[in-house]
Short mmCIF file of C-alpha atoms and ligand atoms in Angstrom, two decimals:
data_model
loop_
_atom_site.label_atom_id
_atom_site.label_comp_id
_atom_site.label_asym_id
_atom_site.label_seq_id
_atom_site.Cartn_x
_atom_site.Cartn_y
_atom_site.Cartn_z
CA UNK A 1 -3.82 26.21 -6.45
CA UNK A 2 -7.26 23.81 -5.78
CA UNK A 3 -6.72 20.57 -7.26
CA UNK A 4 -10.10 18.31 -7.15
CA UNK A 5 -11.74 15.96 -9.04
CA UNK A 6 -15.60 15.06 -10.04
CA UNK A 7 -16.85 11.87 -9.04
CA UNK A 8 -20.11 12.06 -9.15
CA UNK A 9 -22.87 14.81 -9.84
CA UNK A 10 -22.15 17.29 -7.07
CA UNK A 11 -19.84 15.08 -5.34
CA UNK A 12 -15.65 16.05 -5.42
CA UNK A 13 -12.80 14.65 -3.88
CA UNK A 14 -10.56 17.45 -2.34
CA UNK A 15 -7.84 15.64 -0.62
CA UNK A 16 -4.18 15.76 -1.30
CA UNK A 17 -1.26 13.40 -1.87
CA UNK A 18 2.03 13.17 0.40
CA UNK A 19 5.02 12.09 -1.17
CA UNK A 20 6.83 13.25 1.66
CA UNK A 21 6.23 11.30 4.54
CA UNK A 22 8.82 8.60 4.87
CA UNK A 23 6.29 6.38 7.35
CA UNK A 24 2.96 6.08 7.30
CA UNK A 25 2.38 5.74 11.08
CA UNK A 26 5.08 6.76 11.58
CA UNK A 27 5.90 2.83 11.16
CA UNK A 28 5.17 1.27 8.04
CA UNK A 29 7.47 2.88 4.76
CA UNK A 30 5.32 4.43 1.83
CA UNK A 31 7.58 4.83 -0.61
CA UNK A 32 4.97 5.61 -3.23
CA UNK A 33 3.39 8.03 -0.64
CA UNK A 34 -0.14 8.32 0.26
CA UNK A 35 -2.95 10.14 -0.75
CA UNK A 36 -5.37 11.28 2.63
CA UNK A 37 -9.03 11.71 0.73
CA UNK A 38 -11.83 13.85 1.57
CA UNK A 39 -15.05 14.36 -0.63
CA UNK A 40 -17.35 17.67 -0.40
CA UNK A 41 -21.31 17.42 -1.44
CA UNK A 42 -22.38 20.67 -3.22
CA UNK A 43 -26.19 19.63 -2.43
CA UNK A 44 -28.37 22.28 -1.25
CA UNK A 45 -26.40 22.10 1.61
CA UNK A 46 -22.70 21.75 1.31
CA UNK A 47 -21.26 18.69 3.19
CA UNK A 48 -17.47 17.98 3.69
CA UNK A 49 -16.98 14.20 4.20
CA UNK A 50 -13.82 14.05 6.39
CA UNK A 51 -10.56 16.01 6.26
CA UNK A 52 -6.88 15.34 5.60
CA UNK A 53 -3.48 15.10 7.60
CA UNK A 54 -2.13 18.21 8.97
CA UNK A 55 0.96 18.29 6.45
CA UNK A 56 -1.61 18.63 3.89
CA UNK A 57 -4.22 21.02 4.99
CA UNK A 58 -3.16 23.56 2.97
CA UNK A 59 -4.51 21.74 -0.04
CA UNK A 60 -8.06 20.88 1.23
CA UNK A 61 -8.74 24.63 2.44
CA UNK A 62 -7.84 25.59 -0.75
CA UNK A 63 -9.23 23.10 -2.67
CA UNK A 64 -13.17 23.43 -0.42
CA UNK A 65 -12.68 27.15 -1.11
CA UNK A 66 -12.69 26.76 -5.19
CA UNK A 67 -15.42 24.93 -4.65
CA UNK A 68 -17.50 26.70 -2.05
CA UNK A 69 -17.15 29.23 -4.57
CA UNK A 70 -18.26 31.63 -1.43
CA UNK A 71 -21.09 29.56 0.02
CA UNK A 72 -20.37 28.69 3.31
CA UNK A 73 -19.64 25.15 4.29
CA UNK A 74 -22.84 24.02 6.41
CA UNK A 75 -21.86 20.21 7.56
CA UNK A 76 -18.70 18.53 8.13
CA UNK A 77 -19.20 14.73 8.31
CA UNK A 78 -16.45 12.62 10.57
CA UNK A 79 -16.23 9.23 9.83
CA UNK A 80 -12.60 8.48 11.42
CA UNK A 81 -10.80 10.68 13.80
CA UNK A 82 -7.66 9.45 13.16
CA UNK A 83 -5.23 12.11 12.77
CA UNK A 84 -4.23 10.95 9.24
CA UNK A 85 -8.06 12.60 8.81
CA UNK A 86 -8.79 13.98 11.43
CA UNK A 87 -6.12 16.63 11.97
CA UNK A 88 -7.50 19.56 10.04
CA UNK A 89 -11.20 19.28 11.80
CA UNK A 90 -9.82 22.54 13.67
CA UNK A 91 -9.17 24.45 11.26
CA UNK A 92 -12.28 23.94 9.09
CA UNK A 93 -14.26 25.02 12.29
CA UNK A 94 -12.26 28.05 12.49
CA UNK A 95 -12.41 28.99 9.15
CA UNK A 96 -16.13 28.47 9.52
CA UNK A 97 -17.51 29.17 12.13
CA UNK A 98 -21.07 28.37 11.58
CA UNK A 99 -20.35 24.41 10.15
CA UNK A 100 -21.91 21.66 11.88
CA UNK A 101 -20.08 18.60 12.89
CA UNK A 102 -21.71 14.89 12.23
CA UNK A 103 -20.21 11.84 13.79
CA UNK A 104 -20.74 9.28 16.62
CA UNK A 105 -20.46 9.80 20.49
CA UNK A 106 -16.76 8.09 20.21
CA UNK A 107 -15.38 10.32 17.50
CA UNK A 108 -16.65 13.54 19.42
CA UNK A 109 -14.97 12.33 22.76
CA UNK A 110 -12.03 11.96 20.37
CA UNK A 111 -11.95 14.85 18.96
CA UNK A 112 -12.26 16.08 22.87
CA UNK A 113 -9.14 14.01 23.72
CA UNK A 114 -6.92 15.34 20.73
CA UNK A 115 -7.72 19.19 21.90
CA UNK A 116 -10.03 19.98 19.10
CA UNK A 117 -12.69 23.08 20.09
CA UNK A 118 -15.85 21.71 19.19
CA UNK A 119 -17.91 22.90 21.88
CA UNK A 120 -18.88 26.55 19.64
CA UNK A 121 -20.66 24.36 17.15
CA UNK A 122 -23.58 22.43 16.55
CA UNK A 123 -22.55 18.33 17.15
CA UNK A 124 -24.94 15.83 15.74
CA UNK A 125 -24.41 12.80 17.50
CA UNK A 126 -25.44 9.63 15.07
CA UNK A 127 -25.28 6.04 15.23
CA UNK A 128 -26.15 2.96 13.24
CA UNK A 129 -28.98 3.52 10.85
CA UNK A 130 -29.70 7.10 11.00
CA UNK A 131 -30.33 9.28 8.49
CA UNK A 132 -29.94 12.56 7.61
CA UNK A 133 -31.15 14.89 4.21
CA UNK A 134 -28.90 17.22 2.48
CA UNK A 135 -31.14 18.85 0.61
CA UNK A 136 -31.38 16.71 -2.97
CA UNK A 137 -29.11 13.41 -1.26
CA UNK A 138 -30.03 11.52 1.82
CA UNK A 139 -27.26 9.71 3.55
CA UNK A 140 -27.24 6.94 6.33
CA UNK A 141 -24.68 6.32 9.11
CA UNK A 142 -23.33 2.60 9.34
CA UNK A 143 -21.34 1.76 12.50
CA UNK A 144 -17.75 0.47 11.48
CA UNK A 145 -16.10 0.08 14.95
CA UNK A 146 -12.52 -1.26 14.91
CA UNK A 147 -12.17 -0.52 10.91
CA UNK A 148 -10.24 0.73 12.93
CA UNK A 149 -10.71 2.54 15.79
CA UNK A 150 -13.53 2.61 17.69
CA UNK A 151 -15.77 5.21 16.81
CA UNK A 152 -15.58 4.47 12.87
CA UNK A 153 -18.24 4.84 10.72
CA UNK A 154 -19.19 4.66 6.74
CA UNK A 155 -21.72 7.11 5.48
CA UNK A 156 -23.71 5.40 2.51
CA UNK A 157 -25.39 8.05 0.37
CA UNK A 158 -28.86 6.30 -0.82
CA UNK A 159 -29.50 8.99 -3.88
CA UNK A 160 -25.99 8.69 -5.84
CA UNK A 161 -24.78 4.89 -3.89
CA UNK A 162 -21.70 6.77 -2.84
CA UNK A 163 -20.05 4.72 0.30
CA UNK A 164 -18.01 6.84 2.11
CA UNK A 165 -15.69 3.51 3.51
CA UNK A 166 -13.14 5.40 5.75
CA UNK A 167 -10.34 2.90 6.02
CA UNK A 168 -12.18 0.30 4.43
CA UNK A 169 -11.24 -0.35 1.04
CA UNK A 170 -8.32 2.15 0.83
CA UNK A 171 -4.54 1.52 -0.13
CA UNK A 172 -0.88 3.41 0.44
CA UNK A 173 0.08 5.02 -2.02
CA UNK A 174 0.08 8.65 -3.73
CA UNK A 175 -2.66 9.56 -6.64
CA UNK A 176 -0.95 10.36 -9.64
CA UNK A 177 -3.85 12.69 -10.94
CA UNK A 178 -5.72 9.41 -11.82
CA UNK A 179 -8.51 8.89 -8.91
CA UNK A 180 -10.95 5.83 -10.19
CA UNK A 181 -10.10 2.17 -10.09
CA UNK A 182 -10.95 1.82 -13.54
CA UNK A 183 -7.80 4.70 -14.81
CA UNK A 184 -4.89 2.69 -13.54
CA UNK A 185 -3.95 -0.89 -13.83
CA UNK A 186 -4.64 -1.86 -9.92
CA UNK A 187 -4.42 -5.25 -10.12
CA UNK A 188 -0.32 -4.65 -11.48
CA UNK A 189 0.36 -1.41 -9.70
CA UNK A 190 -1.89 -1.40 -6.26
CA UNK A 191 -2.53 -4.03 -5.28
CA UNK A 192 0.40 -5.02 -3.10
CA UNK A 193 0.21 -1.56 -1.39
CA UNK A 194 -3.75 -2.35 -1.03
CA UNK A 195 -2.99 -5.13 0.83
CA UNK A 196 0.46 -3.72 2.91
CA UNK A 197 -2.01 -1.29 4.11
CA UNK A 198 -4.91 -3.06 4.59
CA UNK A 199 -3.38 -6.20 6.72
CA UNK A 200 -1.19 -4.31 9.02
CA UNK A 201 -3.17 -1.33 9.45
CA UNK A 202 -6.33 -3.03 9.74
CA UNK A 203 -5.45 -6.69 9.44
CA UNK A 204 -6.05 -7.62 13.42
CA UNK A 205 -9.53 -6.34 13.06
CA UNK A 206 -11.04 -9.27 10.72
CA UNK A 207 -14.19 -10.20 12.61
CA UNK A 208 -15.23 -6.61 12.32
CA UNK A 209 -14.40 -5.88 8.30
CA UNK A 210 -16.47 -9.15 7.58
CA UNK A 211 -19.19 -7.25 9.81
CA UNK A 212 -18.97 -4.14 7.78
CA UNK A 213 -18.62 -6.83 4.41
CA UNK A 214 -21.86 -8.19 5.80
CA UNK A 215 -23.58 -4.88 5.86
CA UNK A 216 -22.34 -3.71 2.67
CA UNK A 217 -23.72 -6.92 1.13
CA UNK A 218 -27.13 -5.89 2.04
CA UNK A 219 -26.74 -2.64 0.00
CA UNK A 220 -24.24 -4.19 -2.40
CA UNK A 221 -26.67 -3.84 -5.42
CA UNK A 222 -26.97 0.15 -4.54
CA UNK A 223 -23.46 0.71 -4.30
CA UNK A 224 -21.96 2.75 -7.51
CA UNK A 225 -18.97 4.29 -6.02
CA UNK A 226 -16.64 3.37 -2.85
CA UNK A 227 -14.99 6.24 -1.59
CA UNK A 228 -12.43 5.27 0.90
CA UNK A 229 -10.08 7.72 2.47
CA UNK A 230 -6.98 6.64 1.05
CA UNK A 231 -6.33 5.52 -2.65
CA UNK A 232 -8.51 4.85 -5.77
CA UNK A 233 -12.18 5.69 -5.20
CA UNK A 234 -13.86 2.62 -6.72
CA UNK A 235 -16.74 2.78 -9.60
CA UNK A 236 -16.40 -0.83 -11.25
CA UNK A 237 -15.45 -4.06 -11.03
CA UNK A 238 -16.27 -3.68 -6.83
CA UNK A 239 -16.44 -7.58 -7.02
CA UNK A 240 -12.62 -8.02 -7.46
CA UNK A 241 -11.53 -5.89 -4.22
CA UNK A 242 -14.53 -7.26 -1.91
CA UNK A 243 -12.77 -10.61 -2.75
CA UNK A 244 -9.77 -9.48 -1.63
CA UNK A 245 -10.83 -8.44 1.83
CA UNK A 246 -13.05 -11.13 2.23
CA UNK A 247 -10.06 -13.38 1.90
CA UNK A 248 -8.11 -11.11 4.00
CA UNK A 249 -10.55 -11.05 6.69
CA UNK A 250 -11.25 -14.55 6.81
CA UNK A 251 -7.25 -14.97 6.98
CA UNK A 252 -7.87 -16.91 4.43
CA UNK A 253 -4.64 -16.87 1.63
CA UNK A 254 -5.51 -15.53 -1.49
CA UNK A 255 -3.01 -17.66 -3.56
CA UNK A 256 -1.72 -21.46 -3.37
CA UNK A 257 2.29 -20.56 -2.69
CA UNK A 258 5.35 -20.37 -0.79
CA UNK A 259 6.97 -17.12 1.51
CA UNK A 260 10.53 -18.09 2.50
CA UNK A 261 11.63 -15.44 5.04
CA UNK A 262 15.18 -16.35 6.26
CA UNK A 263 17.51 -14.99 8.76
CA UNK A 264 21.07 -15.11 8.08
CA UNK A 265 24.03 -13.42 9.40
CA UNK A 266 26.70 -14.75 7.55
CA UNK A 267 24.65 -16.36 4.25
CA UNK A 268 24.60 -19.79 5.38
CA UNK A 269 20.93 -20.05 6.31
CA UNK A 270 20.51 -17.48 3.41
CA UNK A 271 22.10 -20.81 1.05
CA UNK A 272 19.72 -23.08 2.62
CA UNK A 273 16.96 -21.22 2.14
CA UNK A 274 17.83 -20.59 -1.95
CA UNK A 275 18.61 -24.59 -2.00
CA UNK A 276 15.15 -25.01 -0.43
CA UNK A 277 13.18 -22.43 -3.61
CA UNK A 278 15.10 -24.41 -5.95
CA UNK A 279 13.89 -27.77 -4.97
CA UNK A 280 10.32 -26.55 -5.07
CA UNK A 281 10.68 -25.08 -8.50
CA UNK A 282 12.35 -27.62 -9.82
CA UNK A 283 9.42 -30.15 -8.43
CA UNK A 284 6.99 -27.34 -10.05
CA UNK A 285 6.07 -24.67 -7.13
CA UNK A 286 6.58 -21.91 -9.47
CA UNK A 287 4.79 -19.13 -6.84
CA UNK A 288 7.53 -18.75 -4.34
CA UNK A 289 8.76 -15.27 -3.05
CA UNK A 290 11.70 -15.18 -0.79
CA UNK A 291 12.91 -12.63 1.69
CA UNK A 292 15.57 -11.18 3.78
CA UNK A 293 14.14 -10.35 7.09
CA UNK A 294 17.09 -8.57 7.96
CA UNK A 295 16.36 -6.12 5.41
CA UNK A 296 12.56 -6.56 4.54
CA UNK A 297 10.55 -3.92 6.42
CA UNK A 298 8.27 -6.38 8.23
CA UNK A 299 5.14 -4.86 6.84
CA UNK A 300 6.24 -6.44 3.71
CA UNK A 301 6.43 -9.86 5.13
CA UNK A 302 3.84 -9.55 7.01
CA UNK A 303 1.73 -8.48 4.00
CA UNK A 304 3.07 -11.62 1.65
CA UNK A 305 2.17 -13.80 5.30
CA UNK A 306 -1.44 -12.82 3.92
CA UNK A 307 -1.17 -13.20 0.53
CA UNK A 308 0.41 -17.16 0.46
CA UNK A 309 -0.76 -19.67 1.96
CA UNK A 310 2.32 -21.37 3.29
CA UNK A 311 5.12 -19.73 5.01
CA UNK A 312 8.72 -21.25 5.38
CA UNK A 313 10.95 -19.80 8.42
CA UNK A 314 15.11 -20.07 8.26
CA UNK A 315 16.59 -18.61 11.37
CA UNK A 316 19.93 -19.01 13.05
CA UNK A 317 19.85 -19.53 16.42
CA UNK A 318 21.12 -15.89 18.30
CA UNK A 319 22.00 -15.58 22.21
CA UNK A 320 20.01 -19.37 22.48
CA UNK A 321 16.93 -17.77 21.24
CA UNK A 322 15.39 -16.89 17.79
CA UNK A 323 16.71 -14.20 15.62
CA UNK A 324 15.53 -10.64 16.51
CA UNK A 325 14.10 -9.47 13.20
CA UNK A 326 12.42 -12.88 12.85
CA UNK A 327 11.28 -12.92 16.69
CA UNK A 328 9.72 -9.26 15.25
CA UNK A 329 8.16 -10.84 12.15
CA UNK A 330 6.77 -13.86 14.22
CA UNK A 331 5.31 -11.26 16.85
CA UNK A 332 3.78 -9.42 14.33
CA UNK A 333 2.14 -12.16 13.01
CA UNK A 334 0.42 -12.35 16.29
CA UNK A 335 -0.26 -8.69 16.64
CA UNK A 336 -2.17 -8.40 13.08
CA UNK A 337 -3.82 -12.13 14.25
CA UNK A 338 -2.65 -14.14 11.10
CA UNK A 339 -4.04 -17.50 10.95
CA UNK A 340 -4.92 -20.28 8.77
CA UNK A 341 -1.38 -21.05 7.28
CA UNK A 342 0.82 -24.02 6.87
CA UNK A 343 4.47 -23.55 8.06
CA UNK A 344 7.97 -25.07 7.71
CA UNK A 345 10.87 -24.89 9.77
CA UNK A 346 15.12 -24.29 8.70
CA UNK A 347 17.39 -23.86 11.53
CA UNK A 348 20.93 -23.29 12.75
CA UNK A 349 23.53 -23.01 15.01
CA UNK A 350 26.74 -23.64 15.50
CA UNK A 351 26.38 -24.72 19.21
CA UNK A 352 22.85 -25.53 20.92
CA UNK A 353 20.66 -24.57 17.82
CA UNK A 354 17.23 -23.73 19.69
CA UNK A 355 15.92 -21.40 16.70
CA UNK A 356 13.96 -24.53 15.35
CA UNK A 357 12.35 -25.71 18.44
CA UNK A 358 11.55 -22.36 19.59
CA UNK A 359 10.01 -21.10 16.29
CA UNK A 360 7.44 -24.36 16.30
CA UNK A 361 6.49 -23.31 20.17
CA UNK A 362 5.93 -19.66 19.23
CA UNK A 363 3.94 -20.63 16.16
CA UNK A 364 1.87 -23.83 18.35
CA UNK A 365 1.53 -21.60 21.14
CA UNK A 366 0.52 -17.86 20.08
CA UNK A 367 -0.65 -18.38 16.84
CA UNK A 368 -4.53 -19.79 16.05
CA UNK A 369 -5.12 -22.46 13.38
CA UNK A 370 -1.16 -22.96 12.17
CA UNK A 371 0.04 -26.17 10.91
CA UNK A 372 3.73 -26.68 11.04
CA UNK A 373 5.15 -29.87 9.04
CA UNK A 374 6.99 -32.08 10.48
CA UNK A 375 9.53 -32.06 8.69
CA UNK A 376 12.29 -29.76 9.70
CA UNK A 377 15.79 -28.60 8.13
CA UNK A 378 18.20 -28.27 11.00
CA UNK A 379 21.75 -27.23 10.54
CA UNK A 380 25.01 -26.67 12.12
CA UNK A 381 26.76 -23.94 10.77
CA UNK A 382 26.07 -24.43 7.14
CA UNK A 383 24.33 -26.79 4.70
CA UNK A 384 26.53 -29.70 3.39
CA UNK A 385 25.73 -32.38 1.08
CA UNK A 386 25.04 -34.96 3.73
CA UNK A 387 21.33 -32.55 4.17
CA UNK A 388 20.40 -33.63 0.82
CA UNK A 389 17.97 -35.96 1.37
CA UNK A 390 16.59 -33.90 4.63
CA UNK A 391 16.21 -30.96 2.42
CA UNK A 392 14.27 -32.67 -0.36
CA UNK A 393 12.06 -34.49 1.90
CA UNK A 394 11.13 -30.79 3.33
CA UNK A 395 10.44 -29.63 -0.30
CA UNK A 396 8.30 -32.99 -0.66
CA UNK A 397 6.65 -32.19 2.22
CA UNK A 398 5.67 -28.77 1.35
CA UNK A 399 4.62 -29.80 -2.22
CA UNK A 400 2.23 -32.56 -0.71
CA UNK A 401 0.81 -30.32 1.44
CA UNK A 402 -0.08 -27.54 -1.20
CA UNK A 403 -1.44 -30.21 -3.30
CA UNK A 404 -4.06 -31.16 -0.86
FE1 FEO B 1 -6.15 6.32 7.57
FE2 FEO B 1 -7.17 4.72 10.56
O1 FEO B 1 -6.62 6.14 9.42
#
């Protein structure tokens, strides 16, 4: 059974919603799924605007056939060949035969790589600033390398100021039969997953988004609907996302506060760390969140990393070196190029306690623009009341240094 939705005169998102896939990426946990978008055009000519996952191609065929309502499908535009969207391509040119494919040089090679028979049909190759006419809507191509792969690109349809974004602008998440920003509560109930998915799926690729930010601010006046390809298409209040990755992009936090991501294996560093929150409450930090990195998928931490502006690290010290999982987090920090944040150090050991020492070089060494504070938290084996003033003067420290 088709299941679309209208969002705009002739324009329709046909994509589908997986609740079954466990990890996105095989990676990153979606445990409120994900919805893969596509959009078709019913213009004089009819245009699909990307395709879905393989796991839910079932849906789109079905869903371009109610709509087709037996015209054939004339253009199919690609504007990222990531499998997530990419994987049905082959079947929509088997099922017809006659469509022509629109995308740039990279995606075709891609498409090439991942076994796909193109070579029956017309390709148009486009690039930055071409256009092309529909019939009733023209569209132009805007280059959106690394947003994120390569041979990305937005489509920005100048008659209806429908942006097709790709992965810009999109969240995690599955569609609940609401598709517009404006019929859920995003700020309380995507937001977190709109930034999960944007900073570790495109988070290392800042310089390019505020590229593609600066573009879109050119046409930002003309733009009444942002389609991405996964999550909420967008139709008002475009100001309040933009924000969002603008800050992201910039690595820039979004809020004045406090991540405390500990490692503990027997709760001691755990107690140090809740002693730690409670000081800065009590001295008024009221915007702390606190995790287990033991058993916080790191895409979590990695997407709070983003959100606050200073970061605290508690990690015993395992075979002389830093704790796995938090050696994980701190490399994926690096990975998705996190900068700009302000850092403090807890540490233990019961003999030769190097966590501390080697946290501060990983963070001085392979991050860009960190601060750490001087002061530092070290223990041996547990915290006793002899820390007291050592602890406080950490929470002092960390209060003087959001204040600034
Ligand atoms: Fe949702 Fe980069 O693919």
């Amino acid at each position: 059974m088709y299941c679309v939705r209208k969002v705009t005169e002739e324009l329709y998102w046909v994509g589908a919603n997986d609740r079954r896939l466990a990890l996105f990426e095989n990676i990153h946990p979606i445990p409120r799924g994900v919805s893969y978008n596509a959009y078709l055009l019913r213009d004089e000519k009819t245009v699909l605007f990307d395709t879905v996952d393989w796991s839910a191609c079932r849906q789109l065929i079905e869903n371009v056939e109610h709509l087709l309502e037996g015209r054939p499908l004339d253009y199919l535009v690609i504007n990222h060949m990531e499998p997530d969207h990419g994987a049905s391509i082959e079947e929509i040119l088997l099922r017809w035969p006659d469509v022509k494919i629109i995308s740039t040089e990279k995606a075709f090679l891609f498409m090439h790589q991942f076994g796909f028979h193109t070579d029956s049909h017309e390709c148009i190759t486009v690039k930055e600033g071409d256009t092309f006419s529909f019939g009733g809507h023209t569209v132009t191509f805007i280059a959106a390398p690394m947003v994120h792969w390569p041979e990305a690109m937005v489509t920005f349809d100048t008659t209806n100021g429908v942006l097709f974004a790709a992965d810009a602008f999109g969240s995690f998440g599955a569609l609940d039969g609401r598709l517009f920003n404006d019929e859920v509560n995003f700020d309380r109930d995507w937001i977190d997953d709109a930034r999960r998915y944007y900073t570790n799926i495109v988070g290392k690729y800042g310089p390019h988004v505020q590229k593609l930010l600066g573009k879109a601010a050119g046409i930002l006046d003309q733009i009444r609907f942002i389609c991405p390809l996964h999550g909420p298409v967008w139709r008002s209040d475009m100001g309040y996302l933009i924000d969002k990755y603008d800050h992201w992009s910039r690595y820039e936090p979004e809020e004045k506060g406090v991540l405390i991501a500990y490692a503990s294996m027997y709760g001691n560093t755990e107690a140090a760390a809740g002693a730690l929150a409670a000081r800065l409450a009590e001295k008024g930090v009221t915007n702390i969140a606190m995790y287990d990195v033991s058993n916080t998928h790191v895409s979590y931490l990695i997407s709070e990393s983003f959100r606050l502006s200073h970061i605290v690290l508690a990690s015993v010290t395992y075979n002389l070196g830093i704790y796995p999982v938090m050696h994980n987090f701190l490399m994926d920090m690096k990975a998705l190029n996190l900068q700009n944040r302000t850092f403090a150090i807890i540490e233990n050991g019961s003999w030769a306690c190097k966590s501390g020492d080697l946290m501060q070089k990983f963070i001085d060494e392979q991050l860009k623009n960190m601060t750490v504070l001087n002061e530092r938290l070290s223990l041996a084996s547990s915290l006793k009341a002899d820390k007291a003033a050592e602890l406080d003067a950490l929470a002092d420290a960390i209060v003087e240094s959001l204040n600034k």
